[in-house]
PDB file of C-alpha atoms in Angstrom:
ATOM      1  CA  UNK A   1      90.920  86.857  86.737  1.00 81.00           C
ATOM      2  CA  UNK A   2      88.057  84.670  87.971  1.00 89.00           C
ATOM      3  CA  UNK A   3      89.487  84.846  91.503  1.00 89.00           C
ATOM      4  CA  UNK A   4      89.767  88.644  91.285  1.00 92.00           C
ATOM      5  CA  UNK A   5      86.141  89.071  90.216  1.00 94.00           C
ATOM      6  CA  UNK A   6      84.959  86.557  92.809  1.00 95.00           C
ATOM      7  CA  UNK A   7      86.646  88.575  95.560  1.00 94.00           C
ATOM      8  CA  UNK A   8      85.175  91.819  94.222  1.00 96.00           C
ATOM      9  CA  UNK A   9      81.597  90.520  94.211  1.00 96.00           C
ATOM     10  CA  UNK A  10      81.952  88.571  97.459  1.00 96.00           C
ATOM     11  CA  UNK A  11      82.677  91.717  99.456  1.00 96.00           C
ATOM     12  CA  UNK A  12      79.756  93.770  98.089  1.00 97.00           C
ATOM     13  CA  UNK A  13      76.559  94.387 100.059  1.00 97.00           C
ATOM     14  CA  UNK A  14      73.165  95.869  99.047  1.00 95.00           C
ATOM     15  CA  UNK A  15      73.277  98.201 102.055  1.00 96.00           C
ATOM     16  CA  UNK A  16      75.837  99.783 104.376  1.00 95.00           C
ATOM     17  CA  UNK A  17      77.486  97.255 106.690  1.00 97.00           C
ATOM     18  CA  UNK A  18      79.365  98.540 109.767  1.00 97.00           C
ATOM     19  CA  UNK A  19      82.906  97.351 110.380  1.00 97.00           C
ATOM     20  CA  UNK A  20      83.030  94.696 113.138  1.00 97.00           C
ATOM     21  CA  UNK A  21      84.839  95.995 116.220  1.00 96.00           C
ATOM     22  CA  UNK A  22      87.546  93.321 116.084  1.00 96.00           C
ATOM     23  CA  UNK A  23      88.347  94.101 112.444  1.00 96.00           C
ATOM     24  CA  UNK A  24      88.203  97.842 113.121  1.00 96.00           C
ATOM     25  CA  UNK A  25      90.858  97.531 115.836  1.00 95.00           C
ATOM     26  CA  UNK A  26      93.013  95.326 113.613  1.00 94.00           C
ATOM     27  CA  UNK A  27      92.895  97.877 110.775  1.00 96.00           C
ATOM     28  CA  UNK A  28      93.858 100.644 113.182  1.00 94.00           C
ATOM     29  CA  UNK A  29      97.030  98.700 113.855  1.00 91.00           C
ATOM     30  CA  UNK A  30      98.148  99.561 110.304  1.00 93.00           C
ATOM     31  CA  UNK A  31      96.340 102.842 109.566  1.00 94.00           C
ATOM     32  CA  UNK A  32      95.893 105.845 111.851  1.00 92.00           C
ATOM     33  CA  UNK A  33      92.139 105.820 111.211  1.00 96.00           C
ATOM     34  CA  UNK A  34      89.533 104.198 108.991  1.00 97.00           C
ATOM     35  CA  UNK A  35      89.230 107.519 107.171  1.00 97.00           C
ATOM     36  CA  UNK A  36      92.949 107.357 106.403  1.00 97.00           C
ATOM     37  CA  UNK A  37      92.533 103.828 105.051  1.00 97.00           C
ATOM     38  CA  UNK A  38      89.613 104.973 102.912  1.00 98.00           C
ATOM     39  CA  UNK A  39      91.445 108.038 101.581  1.00 97.00           C
ATOM     40  CA  UNK A  40      94.587 106.072 100.700  1.00 97.00           C
ATOM     41  CA  UNK A  41      92.672 103.159  99.184  1.00 97.00           C
ATOM     42  CA  UNK A  42      90.387 105.289  97.008  1.00 98.00           C
ATOM     43  CA  UNK A  43      93.221 107.598  95.947  1.00 97.00           C
ATOM     44  CA  UNK A  44      95.255 104.580  94.829  1.00 97.00           C
ATOM     45  CA  UNK A  45      92.316 103.170  92.866  1.00 96.00           C
ATOM     46  CA  UNK A  46      91.414 106.514  91.289  1.00 96.00           C
ATOM     47  CA  UNK A  47      95.020 107.148  90.230  1.00 95.00           C
ATOM     48  CA  UNK A  48      95.433 103.813  88.450  1.00 90.00           C
ATOM     49  CA  UNK A  49      96.125 104.409  84.770  1.00 86.00           C
ATOM     50  CA  UNK A  50      94.519 101.482  83.041  1.00 85.00           C
ATOM     51  CA  UNK A  51      92.328  98.630  84.263  1.00 92.00           C
ATOM     52  CA  UNK A  52      93.057  96.394  87.209  1.00 94.00           C
ATOM     53  CA  UNK A  53      92.217  95.808  90.854  1.00 95.00           C
ATOM     54  CA  UNK A  54      93.216  97.421  94.136  1.00 96.00           C
ATOM     55  CA  UNK A  55      93.524  95.115  97.130  1.00 95.00           C
ATOM     56  CA  UNK A  56      93.600  95.318 100.881  1.00 97.00           C
ATOM     57  CA  UNK A  57      95.931  92.527 101.936  1.00 95.00           C
ATOM     58  CA  UNK A  58      97.377  91.298 105.210  1.00 94.00           C
ATOM     59  CA  UNK A  59     101.121  90.709 105.076  1.00 89.00           C
ATOM     60  CA  UNK A  60     102.725  88.519 107.704  1.00 80.00           C
ATOM     61  CA  UNK A  61     106.130  89.390 109.049  1.00 72.00           C
ATOM     62  CA  UNK A  62     109.147  87.395 107.931  1.00 60.00           C
ATOM     63  CA  UNK A  63     109.991  84.415 110.125  1.00 55.00           C
ATOM     64  CA  UNK A  64     106.454  84.609 111.574  1.00 52.00           C
ATOM     65  CA  UNK A  65     107.704  86.879 114.397  1.00 50.00           C
ATOM     66  CA  UNK A  66     105.350  89.528 115.711  1.00 54.00           C
ATOM     67  CA  UNK A  67     102.196  90.845 114.129  1.00 68.00           C
ATOM     68  CA  UNK A  68     101.942  91.618 110.443  1.00 84.00           C
ATOM     69  CA  UNK A  69     100.297  94.606 108.801  1.00 91.00           C
ATOM     70  CA  UNK A  70      97.577  95.488 106.319  1.00 95.00           C
ATOM     71  CA  UNK A  71      98.763  96.902 102.995  1.00 94.00           C
ATOM     72  CA  UNK A  72      97.175  98.465  99.909  1.00 95.00           C
ATOM     73  CA  UNK A  73      98.257  96.604  96.772  1.00 93.00           C
ATOM     74  CA  UNK A  74      97.353  97.495  93.143  1.00 93.00           C
ATOM     75  CA  UNK A  75      97.471  94.877  90.389  1.00 92.00           C
ATOM     76  CA  UNK A  76      97.048  95.681  86.698  1.00 91.00           C
ATOM     77  CA  UNK A  77      94.952  93.863  84.101  1.00 88.00           C
ATOM     78  CA  UNK A  78      94.498  90.243  85.233  1.00 83.00           C
ATOM     79  CA  UNK A  79      97.425  90.372  87.668  1.00 84.00           C
ATOM     80  CA  UNK A  80      97.023  88.500  90.931  1.00 83.00           C
ATOM     81  CA  UNK A  81      98.084  89.423  94.479  1.00 84.00           C
ATOM     82  CA  UNK A  82      98.966  85.752  95.017  1.00 83.00           C
ATOM     83  CA  UNK A  83     102.673  85.253  94.393  1.00 68.00           C
ATOM     84  CA  UNK A  84     102.147  81.630  93.333  1.00 62.00           C
ATOM     85  CA  UNK A  85      99.636  82.541  90.612  1.00 57.00           C
ATOM     86  CA  UNK A  86     102.159  83.149  87.815  1.00 58.00           C
ATOM     87  CA  UNK A  87     105.053  81.095  89.157  1.00 52.00           C
ATOM     88  CA  UNK A  88     106.007  77.767  87.621  1.00 53.00           C
ATOM     89  CA  UNK A  89     108.270  75.755  89.939  1.00 54.00           C
ATOM     90  CA  UNK A  90     108.807  73.131  87.241  1.00 55.00           C
ATOM     91  CA  UNK A  91     111.693  74.573  85.200  1.00 56.00           C
ATOM     92  CA  UNK A  92     110.415  73.261  81.842  1.00 59.00           C
ATOM     93  CA  UNK A  93     106.966  73.894  80.390  1.00 59.00           C
ATOM     94  CA  UNK A  94     105.978  70.530  78.896  1.00 56.00           C
ATOM     95  CA  UNK A  95     103.433  72.265  76.649  1.00 63.00           C
ATOM     96  CA  UNK A  96     106.341  73.654  74.627  1.00 64.00           C
ATOM     97  CA  UNK A  97     108.528  70.517  74.592  1.00 60.00           C
ATOM     98  CA  UNK A  98     108.584  67.273  72.643  1.00 60.00           C
ATOM     99  CA  UNK A  99     110.031  63.863  73.449  1.00 57.00           C
ATOM    100  CA  UNK A 100     113.334  64.612  71.713  1.00 59.00           C
ATOM    101  CA  UNK A 101     113.966  67.864  73.580  1.00 58.00           C
ATOM    102  CA  UNK A 102     113.723  66.175  76.980  1.00 52.00           C
ATOM    103  CA  UNK A 103     115.813  63.127  76.160  1.00 57.00           C
ATOM    104  CA  UNK A 104     112.951  60.893  75.079  1.00 55.00           C
ATOM    105  CA  UNK A 105     111.230  61.093  78.471  1.00 55.00           C
ATOM    106  CA  UNK A 106     107.478  61.341  78.804  1.00 56.00           C
ATOM    107  CA  UNK A 107     106.037  64.293  80.702  1.00 53.00           C
ATOM    108  CA  UNK A 108     105.442  62.145  83.781  1.00 55.00           C
ATOM    109  CA  UNK A 109     108.956  60.662  83.729  1.00 60.00           C
ATOM    110  CA  UNK A 110     110.572  64.046  83.182  1.00 55.00           C
ATOM    111  CA  UNK A 111     108.638  65.578  86.087  1.00 58.00           C
ATOM    112  CA  UNK A 112     109.699  62.667  88.317  1.00 61.00           C
ATOM    113  CA  UNK A 113     113.325  63.195  87.308  1.00 60.00           C
ATOM    114  CA  UNK A 114     113.138  66.905  88.100  1.00 57.00           C
ATOM    115  CA  UNK A 115     111.521  66.181  91.466  1.00 57.00           C
ATOM    116  CA  UNK A 116     114.299  63.750  92.376  1.00 64.00           C
ATOM    117  CA  UNK A 117     117.005  66.219  91.389  1.00 61.00           C
ATOM    118  CA  UNK A 118     115.433  68.966  93.495  1.00 58.00           C
ATOM    119  CA  UNK A 119     115.407  66.694  96.545  1.00 56.00           C
ATOM    120  CA  UNK A 120     119.052  65.803  96.010  1.00 59.00           C
ATOM    121  CA  UNK A 121     120.001  69.468  95.798  1.00 52.00           C
ATOM    122  CA  UNK A 122     118.097  70.249  98.982  1.00 52.00           C
ATOM    123  CA  UNK A 123     119.760  67.450 100.913  1.00 51.00           C
ATOM    124  CA  UNK A 124     116.348  65.868 101.364  1.00 47.00           C
ATOM    125  CA  UNK A 125     115.969  67.620 104.745  1.00 49.00           C
ATOM    126  CA  UNK A 126     112.541  66.922 106.193  1.00 52.00           C
ATOM    127  CA  UNK A 127     112.673  68.504 109.664  1.00 54.00           C
ATOM    128  CA  UNK A 128     112.629  72.225 110.363  1.00 52.00           C
ATOM    129  CA  UNK A 129     113.605  72.195 114.046  1.00 55.00           C
ATOM    130  CA  UNK A 130     117.027  73.796 114.232  1.00 54.00           C
ATOM    131  CA  UNK A 131     117.041  74.244 110.480  1.00 55.00           C
ATOM    132  CA  UNK A 132     118.328  77.370 108.827  1.00 56.00           C
ATOM    133  CA  UNK A 133     118.599  78.793 105.356  1.00 55.00           C
ATOM    134  CA  UNK A 134     116.656  76.875 102.672  1.00 55.00           C
ATOM    135  CA  UNK A 135     115.862  74.042 105.112  1.00 54.00           C
ATOM    136  CA  UNK A 136     114.145  76.251 107.712  1.00 55.00           C
ATOM    137  CA  UNK A 137     110.362  76.614 107.772  1.00 55.00           C
ATOM    138  CA  UNK A 138     110.624  80.139 106.371  1.00 54.00           C
ATOM    139  CA  UNK A 139     113.020  78.924 103.685  1.00 54.00           C
ATOM    140  CA  UNK A 140     110.686  76.152 102.563  1.00 57.00           C
ATOM    141  CA  UNK A 141     107.772  78.585 102.411  1.00 57.00           C
ATOM    142  CA  UNK A 142     109.883  81.034 100.404  1.00 53.00           C
ATOM    143  CA  UNK A 143     110.572  78.372  97.764  1.00 54.00           C
ATOM    144  CA  UNK A 144     106.859  78.215  97.034  1.00 57.00           C
ATOM    145  CA  UNK A 145     106.786  81.912  96.169  1.00 54.00           C
ATOM    146  CA  UNK A 146     107.900  83.556  92.968  1.00 55.00           C
ATOM    147  CA  UNK A 147     111.207  85.445  93.173  1.00 57.00           C
ATOM    148  CA  UNK A 148     110.432  88.692  94.974  1.00 52.00           C
ATOM    149  CA  UNK A 149     106.930  87.500  95.895  1.00 57.00           C
ATOM    150  CA  UNK A 150     105.381  88.485  99.218  1.00 68.00           C
ATOM    151  CA  UNK A 151     103.286  86.369 101.559  1.00 76.00           C
ATOM    152  CA  UNK A 152     100.024  88.325 101.477  1.00 87.00           C
ATOM    153  CA  UNK A 153      96.455  87.358 102.310  1.00 90.00           C
ATOM    154  CA  UNK A 154      93.814  89.289 100.273  1.00 94.00           C
ATOM    155  CA  UNK A 155      90.716  90.382 102.214  1.00 96.00           C
ATOM    156  CA  UNK A 156      89.133  93.058  99.966  1.00 97.00           C
ATOM    157  CA  UNK A 157      89.387  94.387  96.423  1.00 97.00           C
ATOM    158  CA  UNK A 158      87.767  96.830  94.032  1.00 97.00           C
ATOM    159  CA  UNK A 159      87.575  96.329  90.277  1.00 96.00           C
ATOM    160  CA  UNK A 160      88.762  99.401  88.346  1.00 95.00           C
ATOM    161  CA  UNK A 161      88.169  98.067  84.831  1.00 94.00           C
ATOM    162  CA  UNK A 162      86.292 100.712  82.826  1.00 93.00           C
ATOM    163  CA  UNK A 163      83.346  98.455  81.998  1.00 93.00           C
ATOM    164  CA  UNK A 164      82.571  98.252  85.738  1.00 94.00           C
ATOM    165  CA  UNK A 165      81.834 101.965  86.187  1.00 93.00           C
ATOM    166  CA  UNK A 166      81.966 103.852  82.859  1.00 91.00           C
ATOM    167  CA  UNK A 167      78.410 103.157  81.669  1.00 92.00           C
ATOM    168  CA  UNK A 168      76.768 104.196  84.948  1.00 94.00           C
ATOM    169  CA  UNK A 169      79.085 107.012  86.051  1.00 95.00           C
ATOM    170  CA  UNK A 170      80.418 108.478  82.821  1.00 94.00           C
ATOM    171  CA  UNK A 171      83.930 109.257  81.715  1.00 92.00           C
ATOM    172  CA  UNK A 172      84.619 111.496  84.741  1.00 93.00           C
ATOM    173  CA  UNK A 173      82.771 109.347  87.253  1.00 94.00           C
ATOM    174  CA  UNK A 174      85.431 106.982  88.543  1.00 95.00           C
ATOM    175  CA  UNK A 175      85.822 108.817  91.866  1.00 96.00           C
ATOM    176  CA  UNK A 176      82.043 108.760  92.445  1.00 97.00           C
ATOM    177  CA  UNK A 177      81.960 105.036  91.696  1.00 96.00           C
ATOM    178  CA  UNK A 178      84.711 104.409  94.245  1.00 97.00           C
ATOM    179  CA  UNK A 179      82.922 106.454  96.919  1.00 97.00           C
ATOM    180  CA  UNK A 180      79.713 104.499  96.386  1.00 97.00           C
ATOM    181  CA  UNK A 181      81.610 101.213  96.348  1.00 97.00           C
ATOM    182  CA  UNK A 182      83.163 102.014  99.721  1.00 98.00           C
ATOM    183  CA  UNK A 183      79.706 102.591 101.187  1.00 97.00           C
ATOM    184  CA  UNK A 184      78.621  99.132 100.017  1.00 97.00           C
ATOM    185  CA  UNK A 185      81.521  97.042 101.305  1.00 98.00           C
ATOM    186  CA  UNK A 186      80.375  93.950 103.169  1.00 98.00           C
ATOM    187  CA  UNK A 187      82.707  94.294 106.142  1.00 98.00           C
ATOM    188  CA  UNK A 188      81.376  91.068 107.618  1.00 98.00           C
ATOM    189  CA  UNK A 189      82.832  89.220 104.622  1.00 97.00           C
ATOM    190  CA  UNK A 190      86.091  91.138 104.951  1.00 97.00           C
ATOM    191  CA  UNK A 191      86.192  90.093 108.604  1.00 97.00           C
ATOM    192  CA  UNK A 192      85.586  86.463 107.638  1.00 96.00           C
ATOM    193  CA  UNK A 193      88.422  86.598 105.083  1.00 95.00           C
ATOM    194  CA  UNK A 194      90.898  88.132 107.527  1.00 95.00           C
ATOM    195  CA  UNK A 195      93.273  85.550 109.063  1.00 92.00           C
ATOM    196  CA  UNK A 196      92.973  85.132 112.859  1.00 90.00           C
ATOM    197  CA  UNK A 197      96.551  86.252 113.524  1.00 87.00           C
ATOM    198  CA  UNK A 198      95.725  89.634 111.964  1.00 87.00           C
ATOM    199  CA  UNK A 199      93.342  90.283 114.862  1.00 85.00           C
ATOM    200  CA  UNK A 200      96.190  90.219 117.392  1.00 72.00           C
ATOM    201  CA  UNK A 201      97.269  93.766 116.553  1.00 57.00           C
ATOM    202  CA  UNK A 202      95.648  96.827 118.080  1.00 51.00           C
ATOM    203  CA  UNK A 203      95.140 100.541 117.804  1.00 48.00           C
ATOM    204  CA  UNK A 204      97.914 102.987 116.998  1.00 43.00           C
ATOM    205  CA  UNK A 205     100.248 100.642 115.116  1.00 40.00           C
ATOM    206  CA  UNK A 206      99.501  97.893 117.611  1.00 38.00           C
ATOM    207  CA  UNK A 207     101.396  95.387 115.494  1.00 37.00           C
ATOM    208  CA  UNK A 208     104.645  97.260 116.164  1.00 36.00           C
ATOM    209  CA  UNK A 209     103.930  97.714 119.875  1.00 35.00           C
ATOM    210  CA  UNK A 210     102.969  94.067 120.279  1.00 36.00           C
ATOM    211  CA  UNK A 211     106.177  92.974 118.608  1.00 34.00           C
ATOM    212  CA  UNK A 212     108.266  94.808 121.244  1.00 33.00           C
ATOM    213  CA  UNK A 213     106.072  93.742 124.136  1.00 36.00           C
ATOM    214  CA  UNK A 214     104.333  97.063 124.902  1.00 33.00           C
TER     215      UNK A 214
END
């Protein structure tokens, strides 16, 4: 939740900030126009039933081939767009175990045992050149994500919790709050948060055209 609020405040500005040309072109690789991005983003945020955040994220393509794309991603309550945020790779939560339940091992010893077993199951493969399946670079990265998690890079978010807008805008004022928020986005910060490989796309779904060499 602290990360979510930090991102929300980081991308606010006291005045209108124009979108940098490089970021503008990158966004047009995923949306037909900035107005389309705005309409879709604000409609998603306004339609959320309950509190949460709506994010603009950059999603890389699988296997790191070709350009990725920007996506609109809603998360509810304190949910995070980061797939690792709620994922525990250690199969046992030591906060809910005692010495007897883990065979008399201390937390440190049990973690070491689990680590050794994982390496044995993986064949202890260190290189990725020529690797495939779980031993490839993409496979190793996938193991760090929760099941079904996506590799996304957040660059912008709006907070839709009621206490953010209800007092100033009233019970029917959520849409007005979102319009005013859009006019106060610090696009320079969004540009700074955008990964460099996202800038390789171009206008009119440039990510797709770049991937096929057009």
